[in-house]
Amino acid sequence: MFIQNKLLVILGGFTVIKKLLAVTLSSIMLFSLAACTAPQDNTKKAEDTISIEHAMGTTEVPKAPKKVVILTNEGTEALLALGVKPAGAANSWTEEWYPHIKKDMEGVKGLGKEDSINLEAVAALKPDLIIGNKMRHEKIYSKLQSIAPTVFSNTLRGEWKENFKFYAKVLGKEAEGEKLISDFDNRIKEIRESSKDKLDTKVSLVRFMSGKTRIYLGDTFSGIILRELGFARPEAQQATDKFVNEIGKERLNEADGDVMFYFTYETGDGKGLAREKEWLEDPMFKSLNAVKNNKAFKVNDVIWNTSGGIKAANLMLDDLEKFIDKM
């Protein structure tokens, strides 16, 4: 009996050792398999993504994103021009979508204004790429990055061309982007050539807003386009590295020029239009040369300033071509 029990103990020990060996061998095989497959997964990742340097650093983004979120108005125009319909976008400043993009934006989820993005709405879309702007969204970058790969253009104002090229690169559409910029630049050359006798005309840019009147200088959307065309600006408006000068009526002379284009930012509360009416009816405003000579023209604020993208830029050129004979 003693020998039998001893034998059972020995056999039991062999069984335990056998099980331990089996577990060990299984672990080694799994580790080896993981080691073999890991490089393949990394290769696949490298093939499916591209490294993008942007205003906040470097980020790996998908080469062919299917659900893109865009957080600026000018960026929305860039995507549409490049044939990419966003899954979600920052709403237009003055309404849900500007009239010139409204049809193209059917079915796109509005995410709030550029400066008040709804992060929960962004996350609900489950995007595979988010495109924002450092000037607008630096404070929420880490939150956006936690939702999906996020890249930022650096600034806004008149930088729509540089931003457009950046967006085209991010979306893998550099060739299409170059073509669209080339087409725009060719339009600039054609208008400049056909308007040689008008380029000495001093063009003033004035904007009315709720409680404010501004002169728009060289570092603005419309200011840069006028400079590209070669038009002169009044002496008080020649700075190319400044955005705007806010003026009161005591500085109205700074708004004068051979020609004036004015535009009004109106959100629906009537305050922008009230400011415009007050100034246009003021005798001092009526005494300006551009006004007296019937060369003060009202233009669309969305096209000449607020939207700020490639579609608006081309529409602004359309406007200028219509006005050139009157300048």
Tab-separated table of C-alpha atoms in Angstrom:
chain	number	residue	atom	x	y	z
A	1	MET	CA	0.000	0.000	0.000
A	2	PHE	CA	2.862	2.329	0.895
A	3	ILE	CA	4.585	1.718	-2.448
A	4	GLN	CA	1.292	2.207	-4.282
A	5	ASN	CA	0.671	5.544	-2.587
A	6	LYS	CA	4.225	6.643	-3.299
A	7	LEU	CA	3.775	5.776	-6.928
A	8	LEU	CA	0.587	7.804	-7.122
A	9	VAL	CA	2.368	10.815	-5.636
A	10	ILE	CA	5.178	10.534	-8.179
A	11	LEU	CA	2.738	10.186	-11.063
A	12	GLY	CA	0.767	13.185	-9.769
A	13	GLY	CA	3.949	15.220	-9.734
A	14	PHE	CA	4.669	14.303	-13.325
A	15	THR	CA	1.132	15.438	-14.255
A	16	VAL	CA	1.658	18.847	-12.645
A	17	ILE	CA	5.024	19.239	-14.361
A	18	LYS	CA	3.429	18.264	-17.676
A	19	LYS	CA	0.725	20.923	-17.250
A	20	LEU	CA	3.282	23.577	-16.326
A	21	LEU	CA	5.338	22.714	-19.401
A	22	ALA	CA	2.231	22.972	-21.593
A	23	VAL	CA	1.356	26.404	-20.198
A	24	THR	CA	4.941	27.590	-20.623
A	25	LEU	CA	5.106	26.351	-24.210
A	26	SER	CA	1.778	28.051	-24.994
A	27	SER	CA	3.028	31.338	-23.566
A	28	ILE	CA	6.225	31.113	-25.614
A	29	MET	CA	4.215	30.436	-28.780
A	30	LEU	CA	1.883	33.393	-28.127
A	31	PHE	CA	4.831	35.696	-27.452
A	32	SER	CA	6.559	34.531	-30.640
A	33	LEU	CA	3.370	35.058	-32.652
A	34	ALA	CA	2.956	38.564	-31.257
A	35	ALA	CA	6.586	39.336	-32.035
A	36	CYS	CA	6.098	38.152	-35.596
A	37	THR	CA	2.840	40.019	-36.218
A	38	ALA	CA	3.741	43.325	-34.510
A	39	PRO	CA	5.908	44.636	-37.372
A	40	GLN	CA	3.107	43.850	-39.841
A	41	ASP	CA	0.616	45.897	-37.792
A	42	ASN	CA	3.069	48.811	-37.633
A	43	THR	CA	3.639	48.591	-41.362
A	44	LYS	CA	-0.073	48.693	-42.007
A	45	LYS	CA	-0.393	51.745	-39.763
A	46	ALA	CA	2.408	53.500	-41.628
A	47	GLU	CA	0.721	52.723	-44.934
A	48	ASP	CA	-2.649	54.072	-43.786
A	49	THR	CA	-1.498	57.306	-42.120
A	50	ILE	CA	0.579	60.358	-42.878
A	51	SER	CA	2.604	62.483	-40.461
A	52	ILE	CA	1.422	66.110	-40.495
A	53	GLU	CA	3.337	69.018	-38.966
A	54	HIS	CA	0.919	71.692	-37.811
A	55	ALA	CA	0.501	74.617	-35.426
A	56	MET	CA	0.391	72.352	-32.365
A	57	GLY	CA	3.087	69.810	-33.274
A	58	THR	CA	3.122	66.629	-35.354
A	59	THR	CA	0.179	64.239	-35.673
A	60	GLU	CA	-0.456	60.985	-37.531
A	61	VAL	CA	-3.651	61.352	-39.549
A	62	PRO	CA	-5.457	58.911	-41.853
A	63	LYS	CA	-4.480	59.150	-45.515
A	64	ALA	CA	-8.071	58.766	-46.663
A	65	PRO	CA	-10.297	60.148	-43.875
A	66	LYS	CA	-13.957	59.291	-44.232
A	67	LYS	CA	-15.462	61.439	-41.471
A	68	VAL	CA	-13.864	64.879	-41.242
A	69	VAL	CA	-14.813	67.594	-38.766
A	70	ILE	CA	-13.819	71.176	-39.655
A	71	LEU	CA	-13.974	73.968	-37.081
A	72	THR	CA	-13.577	77.185	-39.128
A	73	ASN	CA	-15.671	78.856	-41.798
A	74	GLU	CA	-12.756	79.301	-44.190
A	75	GLY	CA	-11.830	75.668	-43.618
A	76	THR	CA	-15.346	74.587	-44.543
A	77	GLU	CA	-15.009	76.394	-47.872
A	78	ALA	CA	-11.659	74.687	-48.446
A	79	LEU	CA	-13.126	71.222	-47.891
A	80	LEU	CA	-16.087	71.885	-50.166
A	81	ALA	CA	-13.818	73.251	-52.912
A	82	LEU	CA	-11.671	70.112	-52.627
A	83	GLY	CA	-14.721	67.875	-52.974
A	84	VAL	CA	-14.886	66.798	-49.325
A	85	LYS	CA	-18.210	67.122	-47.532
A	86	PRO	CA	-17.548	67.334	-43.794
A	87	ALA	CA	-19.426	65.185	-41.302
A	88	GLY	CA	-19.589	68.189	-38.980
A	89	ALA	CA	-18.559	71.837	-39.176
A	90	ALA	CA	-18.524	75.086	-37.244
A	91	ASN	CA	-21.703	76.957	-38.030
A	92	SER	CA	-21.535	80.140	-40.083
A	93	TRP	CA	-21.251	83.286	-37.979
A	94	THR	CA	-24.494	84.968	-39.011
A	95	GLU	CA	-26.775	81.936	-39.594
A	96	GLU	CA	-26.623	78.157	-39.730
A	97	TRP	CA	-24.853	78.172	-43.129
A	98	TYR	CA	-24.011	81.107	-45.386
A	99	PRO	CA	-26.211	81.335	-48.504
A	100	HIS	CA	-23.332	80.586	-50.890
A	101	ILE	CA	-22.601	77.222	-49.208
A	102	LYS	CA	-26.035	76.326	-47.836
A	103	LYS	CA	-26.926	73.805	-50.539
A	104	ASP	CA	-23.563	72.033	-50.248
A	105	MET	CA	-23.945	71.772	-46.469
A	106	GLU	CA	-27.231	69.872	-46.427
A	107	GLY	CA	-26.954	67.010	-43.942
A	108	VAL	CA	-23.808	68.373	-42.267
A	109	LYS	CA	-23.983	68.531	-38.465
A	110	GLY	CA	-23.558	72.039	-37.075
A	111	LEU	CA	-21.159	72.135	-34.109
A	112	GLY	CA	-21.658	75.670	-32.807
A	113	LYS	CA	-19.790	78.834	-33.732
A	114	GLU	CA	-16.008	78.780	-34.230
A	115	ASP	CA	-15.394	80.221	-30.774
A	116	SER	CA	-17.877	77.959	-28.928
A	117	ILE	CA	-17.507	74.454	-30.381
A	118	ASN	CA	-19.772	71.777	-28.866
A	119	LEU	CA	-17.293	69.051	-27.931
A	120	GLU	CA	-20.020	66.510	-27.151
A	121	ALA	CA	-21.438	66.987	-30.651
A	122	VAL	CA	-17.970	66.494	-32.122
A	123	ALA	CA	-17.450	63.273	-30.157
A	124	ALA	CA	-20.901	61.958	-31.121
A	125	LEU	CA	-19.898	62.061	-34.799
A	126	LYS	CA	-16.963	59.684	-34.129
A	127	PRO	CA	-14.747	61.468	-36.695
A	128	ASP	CA	-11.455	60.047	-37.911
A	129	LEU	CA	-9.972	63.529	-38.429
A	130	ILE	CA	-10.533	66.952	-36.842
A	131	ILE	CA	-9.199	70.165	-38.394
A	132	GLY	CA	-9.156	73.333	-36.315
A	133	ASN	CA	-7.221	76.559	-35.877
A	134	LYS	CA	-4.754	77.619	-33.190
A	135	MET	CA	-6.102	81.162	-32.960
A	136	ARG	CA	-9.596	79.845	-32.308
A	137	HIS	CA	-9.160	76.482	-30.603
A	138	GLU	CA	-5.827	76.253	-28.795
A	139	LYS	CA	-7.528	75.899	-25.392
A	140	ILE	CA	-9.535	72.831	-26.450
A	141	TYR	CA	-6.807	71.104	-28.460
A	142	SER	CA	-6.150	68.326	-25.930
A	143	LYS	CA	-9.874	67.565	-25.682
A	144	LEU	CA	-10.207	67.392	-29.451
A	145	GLN	CA	-7.098	65.216	-29.692
A	146	SER	CA	-8.692	62.758	-27.274
A	147	ILE	CA	-11.627	62.371	-29.681
A	148	ALA	CA	-9.695	61.892	-32.943
A	149	PRO	CA	-6.393	62.889	-34.629
A	150	THR	CA	-6.461	66.690	-34.665
A	151	VAL	CA	-4.437	69.195	-36.682
A	152	PHE	CA	-4.525	72.995	-36.552
A	153	SER	CA	-3.788	75.728	-39.049
A	154	ASN	CA	-1.983	78.605	-37.360
A	155	THR	CA	-3.972	81.788	-37.879
A	156	LEU	CA	-6.943	83.323	-39.689
A	157	ARG	CA	-7.576	86.831	-41.005
A	158	GLY	CA	-6.068	87.077	-44.479
A	159	GLU	CA	-4.159	83.785	-44.467
A	160	TRP	CA	-6.730	81.791	-46.418
A	161	LYS	CA	-4.290	80.668	-49.144
A	162	GLU	CA	-1.727	79.213	-46.743
A	163	ASN	CA	-4.482	77.560	-44.758
A	164	PHE	CA	-6.025	76.170	-47.938
A	165	LYS	CA	-2.729	74.575	-48.967
A	166	PHE	CA	-2.428	73.078	-45.486
A	167	TYR	CA	-5.927	71.587	-45.626
A	168	ALA	CA	-5.248	70.142	-49.071
A	169	LYS	CA	-2.096	68.454	-47.740
A	170	VAL	CA	-3.901	67.051	-44.707
A	171	LEU	CA	-6.614	65.588	-46.943
A	172	GLY	CA	-4.141	64.154	-49.454
A	173	LYS	CA	-5.437	66.482	-52.171
A	174	GLU	CA	-2.388	68.643	-52.830
A	175	ALA	CA	-2.660	68.391	-56.629
A	176	GLU	CA	-6.311	69.485	-56.576
A	177	GLY	CA	-5.409	72.279	-54.161
A	178	GLU	CA	-2.580	73.574	-56.345
A	179	LYS	CA	-4.929	73.655	-59.331
A	180	LEU	CA	-7.545	75.678	-57.454
A	181	ILE	CA	-4.967	78.190	-56.192
A	182	SER	CA	-3.481	78.434	-59.680
A	183	ASP	CA	-6.938	79.139	-61.125
A	184	PHE	CA	-7.486	81.894	-58.563
A	185	ASP	CA	-4.070	83.450	-59.197
A	186	ASN	CA	-4.768	83.433	-62.929
A	187	ARG	CA	-8.011	85.303	-62.311
A	188	ILE	CA	-6.059	87.879	-60.311
A	189	LYS	CA	-3.620	88.346	-63.210
A	190	GLU	CA	-6.411	88.679	-65.753
A	191	ILE	CA	-8.300	91.283	-63.720
A	192	ARG	CA	-5.092	93.200	-62.983
A	193	GLU	CA	-4.211	93.223	-66.687
A	194	SER	CA	-7.658	94.329	-67.791
A	195	SER	CA	-7.817	97.048	-65.112
A	196	LYS	CA	-4.417	98.703	-65.597
A	197	ASP	CA	-5.960	102.140	-65.924
A	198	LYS	CA	-7.833	101.707	-62.610
A	199	LEU	CA	-5.050	100.482	-60.339
A	200	ASP	CA	-4.172	103.992	-59.106
A	201	THR	CA	-7.688	104.277	-57.712
A	202	LYS	CA	-7.471	104.536	-53.932
A	203	VAL	CA	-9.839	101.943	-52.539
A	204	SER	CA	-11.202	102.308	-49.011
A	205	LEU	CA	-12.648	99.398	-46.997
A	206	VAL	CA	-15.113	100.225	-44.221
A	207	ARG	CA	-17.091	97.868	-42.011
A	208	PHE	CA	-20.027	98.605	-39.740
A	209	MET	CA	-20.746	96.414	-36.707
A	210	SER	CA	-22.813	96.674	-33.557
A	211	GLY	CA	-21.380	99.755	-31.836
A	212	LYS	CA	-18.236	99.800	-34.005
A	213	THR	CA	-16.934	101.217	-37.255
A	214	ARG	CA	-13.710	99.788	-38.631
A	215	ILE	CA	-11.325	100.488	-41.481
A	216	TYR	CA	-9.928	97.261	-42.897
A	217	LEU	CA	-6.213	97.345	-43.634
A	218	GLY	CA	-3.730	95.158	-45.495
A	219	ASP	CA	-3.708	92.110	-43.210
A	220	THR	CA	-7.360	91.271	-43.840
A	221	PHE	CA	-9.161	88.987	-46.242
A	222	SER	CA	-10.348	91.742	-48.597
A	223	GLY	CA	-7.241	93.861	-47.998
A	224	ILE	CA	-4.906	91.114	-49.200
A	225	ILE	CA	-7.015	90.471	-52.295
A	226	LEU	CA	-6.956	94.186	-53.185
A	227	ARG	CA	-3.179	94.162	-52.749
A	228	GLU	CA	-2.825	91.115	-54.998
A	229	LEU	CA	-4.843	92.939	-57.642
A	230	GLY	CA	-2.553	95.947	-57.298
A	231	PHE	CA	-5.094	98.562	-56.245
A	232	ALA	CA	-3.896	101.596	-54.322
A	233	ARG	CA	-5.200	102.350	-50.835
A	234	PRO	CA	-5.772	105.695	-49.090
A	235	GLU	CA	-2.839	106.963	-47.048
A	236	ALA	CA	-4.494	106.006	-43.736
A	237	GLN	CA	-5.102	102.443	-44.946
A	238	GLN	CA	-1.754	101.426	-46.418
A	239	ALA	CA	-0.394	99.313	-43.555
A	240	THR	CA	0.080	95.761	-44.844
A	241	ASP	CA	0.931	94.222	-41.470
A	242	LYS	CA	-2.089	95.492	-39.544
A	243	PHE	CA	-5.617	94.166	-39.279
A	244	VAL	CA	-8.036	97.053	-38.642
A	245	ASN	CA	-8.329	100.550	-37.215
A	246	GLU	CA	-11.454	101.260	-35.205
A	247	ILE	CA	-12.607	104.826	-35.753
A	248	GLY	CA	-15.071	107.305	-34.352
A	249	LYS	CA	-16.689	110.057	-36.396
A	250	GLU	CA	-13.849	112.423	-35.508
A	251	ARG	CA	-11.630	110.184	-37.686
A	252	LEU	CA	-14.051	109.843	-40.590
A	253	ASN	CA	-11.542	111.339	-43.003
A	254	GLU	CA	-9.519	108.091	-42.668
A	255	ALA	CA	-12.418	106.245	-44.287
A	256	ASP	CA	-12.346	108.349	-47.438
A	257	GLY	CA	-10.900	107.271	-50.766
A	258	ASP	CA	-11.506	107.561	-54.487
A	259	VAL	CA	-13.807	104.584	-54.040
A	260	MET	CA	-15.282	103.085	-50.879
A	261	PHE	CA	-16.559	99.569	-50.393
A	262	TYR	CA	-18.503	99.191	-47.150
A	263	PHE	CA	-19.984	96.086	-45.593
A	264	THR	CA	-22.035	95.452	-42.473
A	265	TYR	CA	-21.861	92.614	-39.978
A	266	GLU	CA	-25.444	91.820	-39.031
A	267	THR	CA	-26.428	88.854	-36.862
A	268	GLY	CA	-30.192	89.424	-36.911
A	269	ASP	CA	-30.607	91.783	-33.967
A	270	GLY	CA	-30.546	94.864	-36.219
A	271	LYS	CA	-27.616	96.487	-34.425
A	272	GLY	CA	-25.170	96.269	-37.318
A	273	LEU	CA	-27.661	97.768	-39.747
A	274	ALA	CA	-28.535	100.496	-37.215
A	275	ARG	CA	-24.857	101.484	-37.054
A	276	GLU	CA	-24.666	101.566	-40.850
A	277	LYS	CA	-27.797	103.746	-41.117
A	278	GLU	CA	-26.576	106.164	-38.449
A	279	TRP	CA	-23.234	106.740	-40.173
A	280	LEU	CA	-24.537	106.864	-43.747
A	281	GLU	CA	-27.040	109.544	-42.784
A	282	ASP	CA	-24.498	111.659	-40.924
A	283	PRO	CA	-23.632	114.920	-42.797
A	284	MET	CA	-19.925	114.293	-42.133
A	285	PHE	CA	-20.135	110.932	-43.887
A	286	LYS	CA	-22.018	112.456	-46.781
A	287	SER	CA	-19.227	115.018	-47.162
A	288	LEU	CA	-16.601	112.341	-47.966
A	289	ASN	CA	-15.321	112.473	-51.551
A	290	ALA	CA	-16.227	108.867	-52.341
A	291	VAL	CA	-19.776	109.459	-51.132
A	292	LYS	CA	-20.203	112.814	-52.899
A	293	ASN	CA	-18.972	111.266	-56.151
A	294	ASN	CA	-21.394	108.335	-55.853
A	295	LYS	CA	-18.512	105.911	-55.477
A	296	ALA	CA	-19.414	104.398	-52.115
A	297	PHE	CA	-20.677	100.869	-52.788
A	298	LYS	CA	-22.267	98.472	-50.339
A	299	VAL	CA	-21.028	94.879	-50.702
A	300	ASN	CA	-21.788	91.596	-48.959
A	301	ASP	CA	-20.058	91.282	-45.567
A	302	VAL	CA	-20.016	87.483	-45.755
A	303	ILE	CA	-18.196	87.517	-49.102
A	304	TRP	CA	-15.836	90.426	-48.438
A	305	ASN	CA	-14.882	89.510	-44.886
A	306	THR	CA	-16.718	87.081	-42.638
A	307	SER	CA	-16.555	83.795	-44.538
A	308	GLY	CA	-12.918	84.204	-45.497
A	309	GLY	CA	-12.369	81.141	-47.707
A	310	ILE	CA	-11.634	80.235	-51.316
A	311	LYS	CA	-15.264	80.323	-52.428
A	312	ALA	CA	-15.745	83.790	-50.953
A	313	ALA	CA	-12.459	84.940	-52.523
A	314	ASN	CA	-13.705	84.017	-55.985
A	315	LEU	CA	-17.088	85.641	-55.320
A	316	MET	CA	-15.292	88.819	-54.223
A	317	LEU	CA	-13.464	88.836	-57.562
A	318	ASP	CA	-16.853	88.489	-59.276
A	319	ASP	CA	-18.029	91.600	-57.404
A	320	LEU	CA	-14.921	93.591	-58.286
A	321	GLU	CA	-15.258	92.774	-61.971
A	322	LYS	CA	-18.782	94.235	-61.883
A	323	PHE	CA	-17.629	97.398	-60.084
A	324	ILE	CA	-14.452	98.149	-62.033
A	325	ASP	CA	-16.220	100.178	-64.724
A	326	LYS	CA	-17.784	102.319	-61.992
A	327	MET	CA	-14.517	102.998	-60.214
